[in-house]
Amino acid sequence: MIIVMAVNASEPQVQHVLDRVGELGFQTTVSRGVERIVIGLIGDESRLNPDAIRACEGVNDVMPVSKPFKVVNREFQPHDTIVTVGDVTFGGDGPWPVIAGPCSVETPEMMIEVAHAVKASGATMLRGGAFKPRTSPYAFQGHGELGLQYLDAARKETGLPFVTEIVDPADVGLVSKYADMLQIGARNMQNFALLKAVGRSHRPVMLKRGLSSSIDEWLMAAEYIASEGNTQIVLCERGIRSSDNQYTRNVLDLAAIPVVKKLSHLPVIVDPSHGTGKRYLVSPMAQAGLTVGAHGLMVEVHPRPEEAWSDGPQSLTLELFAELMRDLRALEASLNSNKAIAAAR
Ligand code: PEP
Ligand code: MN
């Protein structure tokens, strides 16, 4: 249920409603918009008589929430959540943050080389996997803590904050000690123990969409994190499975971007690298994702993709990344003048 307060509701009226629902055992989230205050209720709704709340001074209406996700629901919080990672912000109308770096953290020299190059081209954050969830147990699993130290060294050299994947709830403390943002990968989107653990951490989280997840399942995964208290969550559309994986690794679900923006106040970014699996598709699909309203971009970049320890075929070279960044600047300017696109975004 949500309680929509009247435009001119006073603070004591809001407090009275909060006290009433508190007595009934509900947890609340209060969203203070420019126009009005919306109170979200979390708890057993059978115990609530909506008319008793409607009768309170300053209440405009009491409405059921149409979806099972609550804290991340835009009905609960009409304004966009802004997620902050150092100086980088995700959400709202600001410039697009761009996260770039290799799939796996390989050597310290390579991390520093790629960090300098992507920063020079305009990237605002670095990425790289130190813990790799690989389909095969025989594939490179990542350097673990050593990889986090290589990322830390690249951050010290360039000032770029970094996001890195976490695969085990037991590692939240370790990874949070180094990382500016924790990534939950597609394979772990419904690892509920992991979601709860990052929900209790104080680091922003990037939540990738699961390999074959519906949009509701994805938002329910975000709800697991948010319901533990951490609402600094960035959603990441990275493509879903289809019957054809010969020409593209996944189907990048572009329509999901404006859909989740309608359903949720959380920012959403696009990952065309895992979304396509092919280098030549990364730039056009990055631009498509941003055109339909993604708040930012994550791409895999490698100085020598043919030597990459993982995901070489989808990694941009340093030159192609620089070219993409030039194209994005032009795109950002032209999009603001297109009304139809603006409406969908
Ligand atoms: C990654 O970002 O390197 C990764 C493993 O992504 P995904 O979880 O989307 O496959
Ligand atoms: Mn990868």
Short mmCIF file of C-alpha atoms and ligand atoms in Angstrom, two decimals:
data_model
loop_
_atom_site.label_atom_id
_atom_site.label_comp_id
_atom_site.label_asym_id
_atom_site.label_seq_id
_atom_site.Cartn_x
_atom_site.Cartn_y
_atom_site.Cartn_z
CA MET A 1 0.00 0.00 0.00
CA ILE A 2 1.04 3.59 -0.47
CA ILE A 3 -0.37 6.58 1.32
CA VAL A 4 -0.39 9.69 -0.83
CA MET A 5 -0.47 12.81 1.34
CA ALA A 6 -2.28 15.94 0.22
CA VAL A 7 -0.18 18.64 -1.44
CA ASN A 8 -0.50 20.92 1.58
CA ALA A 9 -0.21 18.22 4.29
CA SER A 10 1.59 19.50 7.37
CA GLU A 11 4.51 17.80 9.15
CA PRO A 12 2.36 16.90 12.23
CA GLN A 13 -0.22 15.29 9.90
CA VAL A 14 2.52 13.22 8.24
CA GLN A 15 3.88 12.23 11.65
CA HIS A 16 0.42 11.23 12.85
CA VAL A 17 -0.01 8.87 9.88
CA LEU A 18 3.46 7.42 10.45
CA ASP A 19 2.59 6.80 14.12
CA ARG A 20 -0.72 5.12 13.21
CA VAL A 21 0.82 2.69 10.73
CA GLY A 22 3.81 2.14 13.02
CA GLU A 23 1.43 1.00 15.77
CA LEU A 24 0.02 -1.54 13.31
CA GLY A 25 3.50 -2.98 12.83
CA PHE A 26 4.31 -1.57 9.38
CA GLN A 27 7.75 -0.46 8.26
CA THR A 28 7.60 2.73 6.22
CA THR A 29 9.58 4.48 3.51
CA VAL A 30 8.87 8.17 3.16
CA SER A 31 9.43 9.80 -0.20
CA ARG A 32 9.45 13.58 -0.14
CA GLY A 33 8.82 14.77 -3.68
CA VAL A 34 8.70 18.37 -4.85
CA GLU A 35 4.89 18.35 -4.77
CA ARG A 36 3.84 15.84 -2.16
CA ILE A 37 4.87 13.19 0.32
CA VAL A 38 4.27 9.50 -0.39
CA ILE A 39 4.50 6.94 2.42
CA GLY A 40 5.19 3.34 1.45
CA LEU A 41 4.06 0.56 3.77
CA ILE A 42 5.87 -2.74 4.15
CA GLY A 43 4.13 -5.41 6.19
CA ASP A 44 1.00 -7.53 6.39
CA GLU A 45 -1.56 -5.45 4.49
CA SER A 46 -4.51 -7.53 5.71
CA ARG A 47 -4.09 -5.69 9.02
CA LEU A 48 -4.77 -2.31 7.43
CA ASN A 49 -8.17 -0.74 6.97
CA PRO A 50 -7.48 1.80 4.20
CA ASP A 51 -10.52 3.87 5.17
CA ALA A 52 -9.14 4.42 8.67
CA ILE A 53 -6.05 6.01 7.11
CA ARG A 54 -8.06 7.89 4.47
CA ALA A 55 -9.94 9.48 7.37
CA CYS A 56 -6.74 11.04 8.76
CA GLU A 57 -6.20 14.76 8.16
CA GLY A 58 -3.80 15.49 5.32
CA VAL A 59 -4.23 12.14 3.54
CA ASN A 60 -5.18 12.34 -0.12
CA ASP A 61 -5.53 8.61 -0.84
CA VAL A 62 -4.47 5.10 0.13
CA MET A 63 -3.71 2.85 -2.83
CA PRO A 64 -2.54 -0.69 -3.35
CA VAL A 65 0.83 -1.09 -5.09
CA SER A 66 0.39 -3.09 -8.25
CA LYS A 67 3.75 -4.87 -8.05
CA PRO A 68 5.45 -7.06 -5.43
CA PHE A 69 8.53 -4.83 -5.37
CA LYS A 70 8.00 -1.92 -3.04
CA VAL A 71 11.10 -0.03 -1.94
CA VAL A 72 12.42 0.12 -5.52
CA ASN A 73 8.97 0.91 -6.98
CA ARG A 74 8.45 4.32 -8.55
CA GLU A 75 4.99 4.41 -6.96
CA PHE A 76 6.79 4.51 -3.61
CA GLN A 77 9.36 7.09 -4.65
CA PRO A 78 8.40 9.16 -7.68
CA HIS A 79 11.75 10.95 -8.04
CA ASP A 80 14.90 9.31 -9.46
CA THR A 81 17.43 7.80 -7.06
CA ILE A 82 20.87 9.23 -7.61
CA VAL A 83 23.64 6.72 -6.93
CA THR A 84 26.97 8.28 -6.03
CA VAL A 85 30.35 6.59 -6.45
CA GLY A 86 33.03 9.12 -5.48
CA ASP A 87 32.50 12.02 -7.89
CA VAL A 88 30.53 9.86 -10.33
CA THR A 89 26.73 9.98 -10.29
CA PHE A 90 24.22 7.60 -11.86
CA GLY A 91 20.61 8.73 -12.37
CA GLY A 92 18.78 11.95 -12.98
CA ASP A 93 19.70 14.07 -15.98
CA GLY A 94 23.44 14.45 -15.47
CA PRO A 95 26.13 13.49 -18.04
CA TRP A 96 26.44 9.79 -18.77
CA PRO A 97 28.91 7.98 -16.54
CA VAL A 98 31.05 5.55 -18.55
CA ILE A 99 32.65 2.49 -16.94
CA ALA A 100 35.42 0.86 -18.95
CA GLY A 101 38.07 -1.79 -18.46
CA PRO A 102 38.91 -5.40 -19.13
CA CYS A 103 36.69 -8.38 -18.38
CA SER A 104 39.29 -9.90 -16.01
CA VAL A 105 42.00 -8.22 -14.04
CA GLU A 106 45.12 -9.75 -15.63
CA THR A 107 48.47 -8.14 -14.79
CA PRO A 108 49.17 -4.95 -12.80
CA GLU A 109 50.89 -3.38 -15.84
CA MET A 110 47.89 -4.06 -18.08
CA MET A 111 45.45 -2.60 -15.50
CA ILE A 112 47.48 0.60 -15.28
CA GLU A 113 47.83 0.84 -19.06
CA VAL A 114 44.12 0.43 -19.66
CA ALA A 115 43.17 2.77 -16.79
CA HIS A 116 45.32 5.60 -18.16
CA ALA A 117 44.01 5.08 -21.70
CA VAL A 118 40.29 4.95 -20.84
CA LYS A 119 40.64 7.95 -18.56
CA ALA A 120 42.30 9.95 -21.34
CA SER A 121 39.33 9.14 -23.59
CA GLY A 122 36.81 10.30 -20.96
CA ALA A 123 35.82 7.20 -18.95
CA THR A 124 34.66 8.06 -15.45
CA MET A 125 35.06 4.64 -13.80
CA LEU A 126 37.19 1.55 -14.16
CA ARG A 127 36.04 -2.07 -14.21
CA GLY A 128 37.74 -5.47 -14.02
CA GLY A 129 36.90 -8.84 -12.51
CA ALA A 130 39.07 -10.15 -9.67
CA PHE A 131 36.57 -12.92 -8.85
CA LYS A 132 35.27 -14.43 -12.10
CA PRO A 133 32.11 -16.55 -12.20
CA ARG A 134 33.03 -18.74 -15.19
CA THR A 135 30.74 -21.23 -16.90
CA SER A 136 33.59 -23.77 -16.80
CA PRO A 137 35.37 -24.61 -13.53
CA TYR A 138 38.56 -25.02 -15.58
CA ALA A 139 38.52 -21.46 -16.95
CA PHE A 140 40.49 -18.64 -15.24
CA GLN A 141 38.65 -17.84 -11.99
CA GLY A 142 40.33 -14.50 -11.28
CA HIS A 143 43.24 -13.40 -9.06
CA GLY A 144 41.03 -12.81 -5.99
CA GLU A 145 42.47 -10.34 -3.50
CA LEU A 146 45.58 -9.84 -5.59
CA GLY A 147 43.31 -8.62 -8.41
CA LEU A 148 41.69 -6.15 -6.02
CA GLN A 149 45.17 -4.83 -5.22
CA TYR A 150 45.93 -4.36 -8.94
CA LEU A 151 42.66 -2.42 -9.30
CA ASP A 152 43.58 -0.35 -6.25
CA ALA A 153 46.96 0.48 -7.79
CA ALA A 154 45.28 1.57 -11.06
CA ARG A 155 42.88 3.76 -9.07
CA LYS A 156 45.79 5.37 -7.21
CA GLU A 157 47.52 6.13 -10.54
CA THR A 158 44.49 7.60 -12.30
CA GLY A 159 41.96 8.61 -9.63
CA LEU A 160 39.29 6.47 -11.34
CA PRO A 161 36.98 4.66 -8.88
CA PHE A 162 36.30 1.02 -9.74
CA VAL A 163 33.52 -1.54 -9.77
CA THR A 164 34.30 -5.24 -9.43
CA GLU A 165 32.26 -8.39 -9.13
CA ILE A 166 31.56 -10.21 -5.89
CA VAL A 167 30.53 -13.87 -6.05
CA ASP A 168 30.45 -15.03 -2.43
CA PRO A 169 28.58 -13.48 0.53
CA ALA A 170 31.60 -14.29 2.70
CA ASP A 171 33.70 -11.86 0.60
CA VAL A 172 31.60 -8.71 1.13
CA GLY A 173 33.98 -7.37 3.76
CA LEU A 174 37.08 -8.12 1.68
CA VAL A 175 35.78 -6.70 -1.61
CA SER A 176 34.25 -3.65 0.12
CA LYS A 177 37.64 -2.87 1.63
CA TYR A 178 38.95 -2.16 -1.88
CA ALA A 179 36.05 -1.55 -4.28
CA ASP A 180 34.06 1.66 -4.77
CA MET A 181 31.10 -0.32 -6.10
CA LEU A 182 30.11 -4.01 -5.87
CA GLN A 183 28.91 -5.81 -9.00
CA ILE A 184 26.40 -8.65 -8.81
CA GLY A 185 26.81 -10.57 -12.05
CA ALA A 186 24.08 -12.05 -14.22
CA ARG A 187 24.72 -15.57 -12.90
CA ASN A 188 24.20 -14.42 -9.33
CA MET A 189 21.16 -12.20 -9.80
CA GLN A 190 19.06 -14.61 -7.77
CA ASN A 191 21.74 -15.61 -5.26
CA PHE A 192 19.58 -14.37 -2.41
CA ALA A 193 22.24 -14.79 0.29
CA LEU A 194 24.58 -12.60 -1.78
CA LEU A 195 21.86 -10.00 -2.43
CA LYS A 196 21.09 -9.75 1.28
CA ALA A 197 24.79 -9.50 2.14
CA VAL A 198 25.41 -6.57 -0.23
CA GLY A 199 22.14 -5.05 1.01
CA ARG A 200 23.71 -4.84 4.46
CA SER A 201 26.94 -3.32 3.12
CA HIS A 202 27.53 0.40 2.67
CA ARG A 203 28.88 0.20 -0.86
CA PRO A 204 26.80 1.09 -3.95
CA VAL A 205 25.80 -2.00 -5.92
CA MET A 206 25.52 -2.67 -9.64
CA LEU A 207 22.92 -5.38 -10.25
CA LYS A 208 23.11 -7.07 -13.63
CA ARG A 209 20.05 -8.65 -15.14
CA GLY A 210 20.03 -12.46 -14.94
CA LEU A 211 20.63 -14.57 -18.04
CA SER A 212 16.93 -15.33 -18.53
CA SER A 213 15.25 -13.10 -16.00
CA SER A 214 12.03 -11.27 -16.45
CA ILE A 215 11.95 -7.57 -15.58
CA ASP A 216 9.88 -8.31 -12.46
CA GLU A 217 12.43 -10.90 -11.28
CA TRP A 218 15.22 -8.38 -11.83
CA LEU A 219 13.41 -5.72 -9.79
CA MET A 220 12.61 -8.26 -7.07
CA ALA A 221 16.35 -9.01 -6.87
CA ALA A 222 16.92 -5.25 -6.41
CA GLU A 223 14.21 -5.35 -3.73
CA TYR A 224 16.22 -7.98 -1.81
CA ILE A 225 19.14 -5.53 -1.65
CA ALA A 226 17.01 -2.46 -0.89
CA SER A 227 14.95 -4.19 1.80
CA GLU A 228 18.18 -4.74 3.78
CA GLY A 229 18.73 -0.97 3.80
CA ASN A 230 21.01 -0.32 0.80
CA THR A 231 19.14 1.61 -1.89
CA GLN A 232 22.28 2.74 -3.74
CA ILE A 233 21.63 0.31 -6.59
CA VAL A 234 22.34 0.71 -10.31
CA LEU A 235 20.57 -1.75 -12.60
CA CYS A 236 22.52 -3.02 -15.62
CA GLU A 237 20.87 -4.41 -18.75
CA ARG A 238 23.34 -6.91 -20.23
CA GLY A 239 21.20 -9.01 -22.55
CA ILE A 240 19.16 -12.15 -22.10
CA ARG A 241 19.21 -15.61 -23.68
CA SER A 242 17.38 -16.35 -26.92
CA SER A 243 17.17 -19.17 -29.42
CA ASP A 244 19.96 -17.65 -31.53
CA ASN A 245 23.38 -17.22 -29.99
CA GLN A 246 25.31 -17.70 -33.20
CA TYR A 247 25.38 -14.06 -34.26
CA THR A 248 24.92 -12.39 -30.88
CA ARG A 249 25.90 -13.82 -27.49
CA ASN A 250 22.70 -12.48 -25.92
CA VAL A 251 19.76 -10.31 -26.95
CA LEU A 252 20.29 -6.83 -25.57
CA ASP A 253 16.80 -5.94 -24.37
CA LEU A 254 16.66 -2.26 -25.25
CA ALA A 255 12.98 -1.84 -24.41
CA ALA A 256 13.71 -3.03 -20.87
CA ILE A 257 15.52 0.26 -20.27
CA PRO A 258 12.53 2.64 -20.54
CA VAL A 259 10.35 -0.06 -18.93
CA VAL A 260 12.42 -0.27 -15.75
CA LYS A 261 12.68 3.52 -15.65
CA LYS A 262 8.89 3.63 -15.61
CA LEU A 263 8.59 0.92 -12.94
CA SER A 264 11.49 1.93 -10.69
CA HIS A 265 13.31 5.05 -9.51
CA LEU A 266 16.68 3.25 -9.67
CA PRO A 267 19.15 4.25 -12.38
CA VAL A 268 19.78 1.77 -15.19
CA ILE A 269 22.86 1.45 -17.38
CA VAL A 270 23.56 -0.60 -20.49
CA ASP A 271 26.32 -3.20 -21.06
CA PRO A 272 26.50 -3.86 -24.82
CA SER A 273 29.69 -5.95 -24.45
CA HIS A 274 28.00 -8.92 -22.75
CA GLY A 275 24.77 -7.93 -24.51
CA THR A 276 26.20 -8.72 -27.95
CA GLY A 277 29.50 -10.59 -27.51
CA LYS A 278 30.82 -9.00 -30.72
CA ARG A 279 33.18 -6.04 -30.92
CA TYR A 280 31.58 -4.53 -34.03
CA LEU A 281 28.19 -4.38 -32.28
CA VAL A 282 29.36 -2.71 -29.08
CA SER A 283 29.41 0.92 -30.22
CA PRO A 284 26.07 0.90 -32.12
CA MET A 285 24.28 -0.90 -29.27
CA ALA A 286 25.87 1.38 -26.66
CA GLN A 287 24.47 4.34 -28.56
CA ALA A 288 21.10 2.62 -28.92
CA GLY A 289 20.92 1.94 -25.17
CA LEU A 290 21.77 5.52 -24.30
CA THR A 291 19.30 6.79 -26.89
CA VAL A 292 16.42 4.93 -25.24
CA GLY A 293 17.32 6.36 -21.87
CA ALA A 294 20.09 4.39 -20.15
CA HIS A 295 21.71 6.56 -17.47
CA GLY A 296 25.18 5.31 -18.31
CA LEU A 297 27.33 2.71 -20.00
CA MET A 298 29.67 -0.14 -19.13
CA VAL A 299 31.98 -1.55 -21.80
CA GLU A 300 34.86 -4.00 -21.86
CA VAL A 301 38.10 -2.54 -23.17
CA HIS A 302 41.43 -4.32 -23.62
CA PRO A 303 44.71 -2.97 -25.04
CA ARG A 304 45.21 -6.22 -27.00
CA PRO A 305 41.90 -8.11 -27.17
CA GLU A 306 43.47 -11.12 -28.90
CA GLU A 307 45.54 -11.68 -25.73
CA ALA A 308 42.61 -11.21 -23.30
CA TRP A 309 42.21 -13.91 -20.64
CA SER A 310 38.42 -13.66 -21.03
CA ASP A 311 35.87 -12.03 -23.36
CA GLY A 312 38.42 -10.87 -25.98
CA PRO A 313 35.94 -11.03 -28.91
CA GLN A 314 33.69 -8.42 -27.31
CA SER A 315 36.43 -6.14 -25.97
CA LEU A 316 36.99 -2.78 -27.61
CA THR A 317 40.56 -1.77 -28.41
CA LEU A 318 41.80 1.46 -26.84
CA GLU A 319 41.35 3.20 -30.21
CA LEU A 320 37.78 1.96 -30.68
CA PHE A 321 36.93 3.08 -27.16
CA ALA A 322 38.28 6.58 -27.88
CA GLU A 323 36.14 6.66 -31.04
CA LEU A 324 33.04 5.56 -29.10
CA MET A 325 33.59 8.33 -26.55
CA ARG A 326 33.78 10.93 -29.34
CA ASP A 327 30.52 9.58 -30.80
CA LEU A 328 28.82 9.67 -27.38
CA ARG A 329 29.55 13.36 -26.92
CA ALA A 330 27.87 14.15 -30.23
CA LEU A 331 24.96 11.83 -29.42
CA GLU A 332 24.30 13.43 -26.04
CA ALA A 333 23.96 16.85 -27.66
CA SER A 334 21.66 15.72 -30.48
CA LEU A 335 19.32 13.65 -28.26
CA ASN A 336 18.21 16.65 -26.26
CA SER A 337 16.54 18.07 -29.36
CA ASN A 338 14.48 14.96 -30.28
CA LYS A 339 11.02 15.04 -28.73
CA ALA A 340 9.88 11.46 -29.52
CA ILE A 341 13.03 10.00 -28.04
CA ALA A 342 12.83 12.32 -25.05
CA ALA A 343 9.29 11.09 -24.35
CA ALA A 344 10.37 7.43 -24.29
CA ARG A 345 13.34 8.22 -22.04
C1 PEP B 1 31.34 -9.21 -16.44
O1 PEP B 1 30.88 -8.05 -16.27
O2 PEP B 1 32.52 -9.45 -16.74
C2 PEP B 1 30.39 -10.35 -16.36
C3 PEP B 1 30.80 -11.56 -16.02
O3 PEP B 1 29.16 -10.00 -16.74
P1 PEP B 1 27.77 -10.83 -16.70
O4 PEP B 1 27.53 -11.14 -15.27
O5 PEP B 1 26.81 -9.83 -17.26
O6 PEP B 1 27.93 -12.03 -17.58
MN MN B 2 33.20 -10.21 -19.32
#
